[in-house]
Amino acid sequence: LPMLSQLNSPQREAVKYLDGPLLVLAGAGSGKTRVITHKIAYLIQECGYAPANIAAITFTNKAAREMGERVGKLLVGKNGRGLTVTTFHSLGLHILRQEAAHIGYKPKFSILDSADSLHILSEILKTTDKGELRGTQQRISLWKNALLGPDAAWHAAQDELEQRTARVYRSYQDTLHAYQAMDFDDLIRLSVNLFESAPEVLEKWRNKLRYLLIDEYQDTNICQYRLVKAISGVGGTFTAVGDDDQAIYGWRGASADNMRGLSDDFSRLHVVKLEQNYRSTIRILRLANSLIAHNPKLFEKKLWSDLGLGDPIHVLAARDEEHEAETVVMRLLAHKFEHGTRFADYAILYRGNHQARVFEQFLRNERI
């Protein structure tokens, strides 16, 4: 297949593997999106899947748009109409709009954003204290993402404060239902509840969505995992692409346990590792590998590259943040003078916005 000739051999294996559930461990810069887009095209062009029977699930609308465009370019002369490339929340919304009657909602229910939900909580708690409201909102969100309803949350509460919050959760949920409204977390949670309690509805959606591809799998929470598990069934008709070393959403209920869950729930899980990195030189990967080696991990992997050794990496120790900013600015000026470059050729990366101020100050002093 000419389409697969641009892939390296693990990428090709991941695209062609259809004998059961597949986890693609995709290190940084290893071409994971390419695997997902090529697999969609392969399913349609070579395996006779109808686009309407395939769903690719991403974490952001932006990623969904980009993926849709890339698949469109691969499906030359073939129509991809009916293909679902969407986020978890949009998929949940799509399911619930069609099945609203089963959960006591009208199909035209409304969706509350974060500000709406804070407003309702503020009326229940009779407070405008931002910190208290956000804390309550986050606690309810974590419960929902762990698939706990108000009663279960009350039973799981560790202390009096959590019990109080669980009672607020109950009033909040009752208010939402009275308004015929849902918040973002409900879109996935209620879909899972529906599928786990109404086998005939689940059967209908299994027949519609016959193959799932999940991007950024390491960022899924319990709720999202159960949705994938329900739709893909015991046969596990899915490809999950993720990297436990890039999991950054623990605070949002995302859980690396979902990677462990895959191997526990699907004894036939096949794992393909993408370890060739197309973005960085050997020195950068060597450094990254030595740092990543300290992470607790389920699957071992070592990133490698054929982009050459690359420039040495310099680590500078500074006395304090002023000294750091001054050193960076002086090195930048010296480098620019020596190589006749433009300021636009340089970038300073920092970890949090609070660190920008001192750099801005020294750059301004030097009229940069």
Coordinates of C-alpha atoms in Angstrom, one line a residue:
L1 CA 0.0 0.0 0.0
P2 CA 1.5 3.3 -1.0
M3 CA -0.2 4.9 1.9
L4 CA 1.7 2.8 4.5
S5 CA 5.1 3.2 2.8
Q6 CA 5.7 6.5 4.7
L7 CA 5.4 4.7 8.0
N8 CA 8.2 3.0 10.0
S9 CA 7.6 -0.6 10.9
P10 CA 6.1 -0.2 14.4
Q11 CA 3.8 2.5 13.0
R12 CA 2.8 0.1 10.2
E13 CA 2.2 -2.7 12.7
A14 CA -0.1 -0.4 14.7
V15 CA -2.1 0.7 11.7
K16 CA -2.6 -2.9 10.4
Y17 CA -3.4 -4.6 13.8
L18 CA -7.1 -5.5 14.0
D19 CA -7.1 -8.7 16.0
G20 CA -8.3 -7.1 19.2
P21 CA -7.7 -4.2 21.6
L22 CA -4.5 -2.3 20.8
L23 CA -2.5 0.1 23.0
V24 CA 0.1 2.2 21.0
L25 CA 2.7 3.5 23.5
A26 CA 3.7 6.7 21.6
G27 CA 6.7 8.6 23.0
A28 CA 7.0 12.3 22.4
G29 CA 7.4 13.2 18.8
S30 CA 7.0 9.6 17.6
G31 CA 4.2 10.3 15.0
K32 CA 1.1 9.2 17.0
T33 CA -1.3 11.4 15.0
R34 CA 0.0 9.9 11.8
V35 CA -0.8 6.4 13.2
I36 CA -4.4 7.4 14.0
T37 CA -5.0 9.2 10.7
H38 CA -3.5 6.4 8.6
K39 CA -5.4 3.7 10.6
I40 CA -8.7 5.5 9.9
A41 CA -7.8 5.6 6.2
Y42 CA -6.7 2.0 6.3
L43 CA -10.0 0.9 7.9
I44 CA -12.0 2.7 5.3
Q45 CA -9.9 1.9 2.2
E46 CA -8.7 -1.6 2.9
C47 CA -11.0 -3.2 5.5
G48 CA -14.3 -2.1 4.2
Y49 CA -15.4 -0.1 7.2
A50 CA -18.0 2.6 6.5
P51 CA -16.8 6.1 7.8
A52 CA -20.0 6.3 9.8
N53 CA -18.9 3.3 11.8
I54 CA -15.6 4.8 13.0
A55 CA -15.1 7.3 15.8
A56 CA -11.8 9.0 16.6
I57 CA -11.8 10.7 20.1
T58 CA -9.5 13.5 21.0
F59 CA -9.2 15.8 24.0
T60 CA -9.7 19.2 22.4
N61 CA -11.8 20.6 19.6
K62 CA -8.6 21.9 18.0
A63 CA -7.1 18.4 17.9
A64 CA -10.3 17.0 16.5
R65 CA -10.3 19.7 13.7
E66 CA -6.7 19.0 12.8
M67 CA -7.2 15.3 12.8
G68 CA -10.3 15.6 10.6
E69 CA -8.3 17.7 8.1
R70 CA -5.4 15.2 8.0
V71 CA -7.7 12.2 7.4
G72 CA -9.4 14.1 4.6
K73 CA -6.1 14.5 2.8
L74 CA -5.4 10.7 3.0
L75 CA -8.8 9.7 1.8
V76 CA -8.1 10.6 -1.8
G77 CA -11.1 10.1 -4.0
K78 CA -12.9 8.4 -1.1
N79 CA -15.6 10.2 0.8
G80 CA -15.1 10.3 4.5
R81 CA -18.6 11.6 5.1
G82 CA -20.1 10.3 8.3
L83 CA -16.8 9.8 10.0
T84 CA -16.9 11.0 13.7
V85 CA -13.8 12.9 14.8
T86 CA -14.8 14.4 18.1
T87 CA -14.0 15.1 21.8
F88 CA -15.3 12.8 24.6
H89 CA -17.7 15.6 25.7
S90 CA -19.1 16.1 22.2
L91 CA -19.6 12.3 21.8
G92 CA -21.5 12.2 25.1
L93 CA -23.6 15.1 24.0
H94 CA -24.4 13.4 20.7
I95 CA -25.4 10.2 22.5
L96 CA -27.6 12.0 25.1
R97 CA -29.4 14.2 22.6
Q98 CA -30.6 11.1 20.9
E99 CA -31.3 9.0 24.0
A100 CA -32.5 11.8 26.4
A101 CA -35.9 10.1 27.0
H102 CA -34.1 7.2 28.7
I103 CA -32.6 9.4 31.4
G104 CA -35.6 11.7 32.1
Y105 CA -34.5 14.6 29.9
K106 CA -35.9 16.3 26.9
P107 CA -33.7 16.2 23.7
K108 CA -33.3 20.0 23.9
F109 CA -31.7 20.0 27.4
S110 CA -29.2 22.9 27.9
I111 CA -25.5 22.7 28.8
L112 CA -24.1 24.7 31.6
D113 CA -20.6 26.1 31.4
S114 CA -18.4 26.6 34.4
A115 CA -19.7 30.0 35.2
D116 CA -23.3 28.8 35.1
S117 CA -22.5 26.0 37.5
L118 CA -20.7 28.3 39.9
H119 CA -23.8 30.6 39.9
I120 CA -26.1 27.7 40.9
L121 CA -23.6 26.6 43.6
S122 CA -23.4 30.1 44.9
E123 CA -27.2 30.1 45.4
I124 CA -27.2 26.7 47.1
L125 CA -24.3 27.7 49.4
K126 CA -25.5 31.2 49.8
T127 CA -22.0 32.6 49.4
T128 CA -19.9 34.5 46.9
D129 CA -16.6 33.3 48.2
K130 CA -14.8 32.3 45.0
G131 CA -12.4 29.9 46.7
E132 CA -15.2 28.0 48.5
L133 CA -17.3 27.8 45.3
R134 CA -14.4 26.6 43.1
G135 CA -13.4 24.0 45.7
T136 CA -16.9 22.7 45.8
Q137 CA -17.2 22.7 42.0
Q138 CA -13.9 20.8 41.7
R139 CA -14.9 18.2 44.3
I140 CA -18.2 17.6 42.5
S141 CA -16.4 17.3 39.2
L142 CA -14.0 14.7 40.6
W143 CA -16.9 12.7 42.0
K144 CA -18.6 12.8 38.6
N145 CA -15.4 11.8 36.8
A146 CA -15.1 8.8 39.2
L147 CA -18.7 7.9 38.3
L148 CA -20.1 8.6 41.8
G149 CA -23.6 10.1 42.0
P150 CA -24.7 12.2 45.1
D151 CA -25.6 9.1 47.2
A152 CA -22.4 7.3 46.4
A153 CA -20.4 10.5 47.1
W154 CA -22.1 10.8 50.5
H155 CA -21.1 7.2 51.4
A156 CA -17.6 7.7 50.1
A157 CA -17.1 11.0 52.0
Q158 CA -14.1 10.9 54.3
D159 CA -15.1 13.6 56.8
E160 CA -17.9 16.0 57.7
L161 CA -16.8 18.6 55.2
E162 CA -17.1 16.1 52.3
Q163 CA -20.5 14.9 53.6
R164 CA -21.7 18.6 53.5
T165 CA -20.3 18.9 50.0
A166 CA -22.1 15.7 49.0
R167 CA -25.4 17.2 50.2
V168 CA -24.6 20.3 48.1
Y169 CA -23.9 17.9 45.2
R170 CA -27.4 16.4 45.7
S171 CA -29.1 19.9 45.6
Y172 CA -27.0 20.9 42.7
Q173 CA -28.0 17.8 40.7
D174 CA -31.7 18.3 41.5
T175 CA -31.5 21.9 40.4
L176 CA -29.8 20.9 37.1
H177 CA -32.5 18.3 36.5
A178 CA -35.3 20.8 37.3
Y179 CA -33.7 23.2 34.7
Q180 CA -33.4 20.4 32.2
A181 CA -29.7 21.2 32.2
M182 CA -26.4 19.3 32.4
D183 CA -22.8 20.3 33.1
F184 CA -19.8 19.1 31.1
D185 CA -19.0 16.2 33.4
D186 CA -22.6 14.9 33.1
L187 CA -22.3 14.5 29.3
I188 CA -19.9 11.6 29.8
R189 CA -21.1 10.3 33.2
L190 CA -24.8 10.0 32.1
S191 CA -23.8 8.3 28.8
V192 CA -21.9 5.7 30.8
N193 CA -24.8 5.3 33.3
L194 CA -27.2 4.9 30.4
F195 CA -25.1 2.3 28.6
E196 CA -24.5 0.3 31.8
S197 CA -28.2 0.2 32.6
A198 CA -29.9 -0.1 29.2
P199 CA -28.4 -3.0 27.1
E200 CA -30.6 -2.3 24.1
V201 CA -29.4 1.3 23.8
L202 CA -25.8 0.1 24.2
E203 CA -26.3 -2.5 21.5
K204 CA -27.6 0.2 19.1
W205 CA -24.5 2.4 19.7
R206 CA -22.1 -0.6 19.4
N207 CA -23.6 -1.3 16.0
K208 CA -23.1 2.3 15.0
L209 CA -19.6 2.9 16.4
R210 CA -17.7 -0.3 15.4
Y211 CA -14.2 1.0 15.8
L212 CA -12.8 3.5 18.2
L213 CA -9.5 5.3 18.2
I214 CA -8.6 7.3 21.3
D215 CA -5.9 10.0 21.3
E216 CA -3.9 11.1 24.4
Y217 CA -5.2 8.0 26.2
Q218 CA -3.1 8.8 29.3
D219 CA -5.3 11.8 30.0
T220 CA -8.6 9.8 30.3
N221 CA -10.4 9.5 33.6
I222 CA -12.5 6.6 34.9
C223 CA -15.6 7.9 33.3
Q224 CA -14.1 8.2 29.9
Y225 CA -12.5 4.8 30.1
R226 CA -15.8 3.2 31.0
L227 CA -17.4 4.9 28.0
V228 CA -14.7 3.4 25.7
K229 CA -15.1 0.0 27.4
A230 CA -18.9 0.0 27.1
I231 CA -18.9 0.9 23.4
S232 CA -16.0 -1.4 22.3
G233 CA -17.3 -4.4 24.2
V234 CA -15.5 -7.6 25.2
G235 CA -13.9 -7.8 21.7
G236 CA -12.2 -4.5 22.4
T237 CA -12.5 -3.0 18.9
F238 CA -10.3 0.0 19.7
T239 CA -6.9 1.5 19.3
A240 CA -5.7 3.6 22.3
V241 CA -2.7 5.8 21.7
G242 CA -0.9 7.3 24.7
D243 CA 2.2 7.7 26.8
D244 CA 2.3 7.2 30.6
D245 CA 5.3 9.6 30.6
Q246 CA 3.2 12.4 29.3
A247 CA 0.4 12.2 31.8
I248 CA -0.2 15.7 33.2
Y249 CA -3.9 15.7 34.2
G250 CA -3.9 13.9 37.5
W251 CA -5.5 16.9 39.2
R252 CA -8.5 16.5 36.8
G253 CA -9.1 12.9 37.7
A254 CA -7.1 11.5 34.8
S255 CA -5.5 8.3 36.0
A256 CA -2.5 6.2 34.7
D257 CA -4.5 3.4 36.2
N258 CA -6.5 3.4 33.0
M259 CA -3.4 2.0 31.3
R260 CA -3.2 -0.7 33.9
G261 CA -7.0 -1.1 33.5
L262 CA -6.5 -1.9 29.9
S263 CA -4.2 -4.9 30.6
D264 CA -6.5 -6.1 33.4
D265 CA -9.8 -5.8 31.5
F266 CA -8.5 -7.0 28.1
S267 CA -6.3 -10.1 28.5
R268 CA -5.7 -10.0 24.7
L269 CA -4.4 -6.4 24.8
H270 CA -1.6 -6.0 22.2
V271 CA 1.0 -3.3 22.8
V272 CA 3.0 -1.6 20.1
K273 CA 5.8 0.9 21.1
L274 CA 6.7 3.9 19.0
E275 CA 10.2 4.8 20.2
Q276 CA 11.7 6.6 17.2
N277 CA 11.5 10.3 17.8
Y278 CA 11.3 12.6 14.7
R279 CA 11.6 15.9 16.6
S280 CA 14.9 15.9 18.6
T281 CA 18.6 15.1 18.4
I282 CA 20.2 12.2 20.3
R283 CA 21.6 14.4 23.1
I284 CA 18.2 15.8 23.9
L285 CA 16.6 12.3 24.0
R286 CA 19.5 11.0 26.1
L287 CA 18.8 13.7 28.7
A288 CA 15.0 13.1 28.5
N289 CA 15.4 9.3 28.9
S290 CA 17.6 9.7 31.9
L291 CA 15.0 12.0 33.6
I292 CA 12.0 9.8 32.6
A293 CA 13.8 6.8 34.0
H294 CA 12.7 7.9 37.5
N295 CA 9.0 7.8 36.7
P296 CA 7.0 4.9 38.0
K297 CA 5.9 3.2 34.8
L298 CA 4.0 0.3 33.5
F299 CA 5.8 -0.1 30.2
E300 CA 9.5 0.4 29.6
K301 CA 10.5 2.4 26.5
K302 CA 13.5 4.3 25.2
L303 CA 13.2 7.1 22.7
W304 CA 15.8 7.2 20.0
S305 CA 16.5 9.4 16.9
D306 CA 18.5 9.3 13.7
L307 CA 18.7 13.1 13.6
G308 CA 22.4 13.1 14.7
L309 CA 24.0 13.9 18.0
G310 CA 23.1 17.6 18.1
D311 CA 24.5 20.5 20.0
P312 CA 25.6 20.0 23.6
I313 CA 23.1 20.9 26.2
H314 CA 24.3 23.6 28.7
V315 CA 23.0 23.7 32.2
L316 CA 23.7 26.9 34.1
A317 CA 23.4 27.2 37.8
A318 CA 22.4 30.8 38.9
R319 CA 22.4 32.4 42.4
D320 CA 18.9 33.6 42.2
E321 CA 16.2 34.6 39.7
E322 CA 17.9 38.1 39.0
H323 CA 21.2 36.4 38.3
E324 CA 19.5 33.9 36.1
A325 CA 17.7 36.5 34.0
E326 CA 20.9 38.6 33.7
T327 CA 22.9 35.6 32.5
V328 CA 20.3 34.6 29.9
V329 CA 20.1 38.1 28.5
M330 CA 23.9 38.6 28.4
R331 CA 24.4 35.2 26.6
L332 CA 21.6 36.1 24.2
L333 CA 23.2 39.4 23.3
A334 CA 26.7 37.8 22.9
H335 CA 25.3 35.1 20.7
K336 CA 23.4 37.6 18.5
F337 CA 26.5 39.8 18.1
E338 CA 28.7 36.8 17.2
H339 CA 26.2 35.3 14.6
G340 CA 24.6 38.4 13.2
T341 CA 21.1 37.0 13.9
R342 CA 17.8 38.8 14.7
F343 CA 16.0 39.0 18.0
A344 CA 13.1 37.1 16.4
D345 CA 15.4 34.0 16.2
Y346 CA 15.5 33.6 20.0
A347 CA 13.0 32.2 22.5
I348 CA 13.1 32.1 26.3
L349 CA 10.9 29.4 27.8
Y350 CA 9.9 29.5 31.4
R351 CA 7.7 27.2 33.4
G352 CA 5.1 29.5 35.0
N353 CA 3.9 33.0 34.1
H354 CA 5.1 34.4 37.4
Q355 CA 8.7 33.8 36.2
A356 CA 8.3 36.2 33.2
R357 CA 8.5 39.5 35.0
V358 CA 12.2 39.4 36.0
F359 CA 13.2 38.4 32.4
E360 CA 11.0 41.2 31.0
Q361 CA 12.8 43.6 33.3
F362 CA 16.3 42.6 32.1
L363 CA 15.3 42.5 28.5
R364 CA 13.9 46.0 28.8
N365 CA 17.1 47.3 30.5
E366 CA 19.0 46.1 27.5
R367 CA 16.4 47.5 25.0
I368 CA 15.7 44.0 23.6

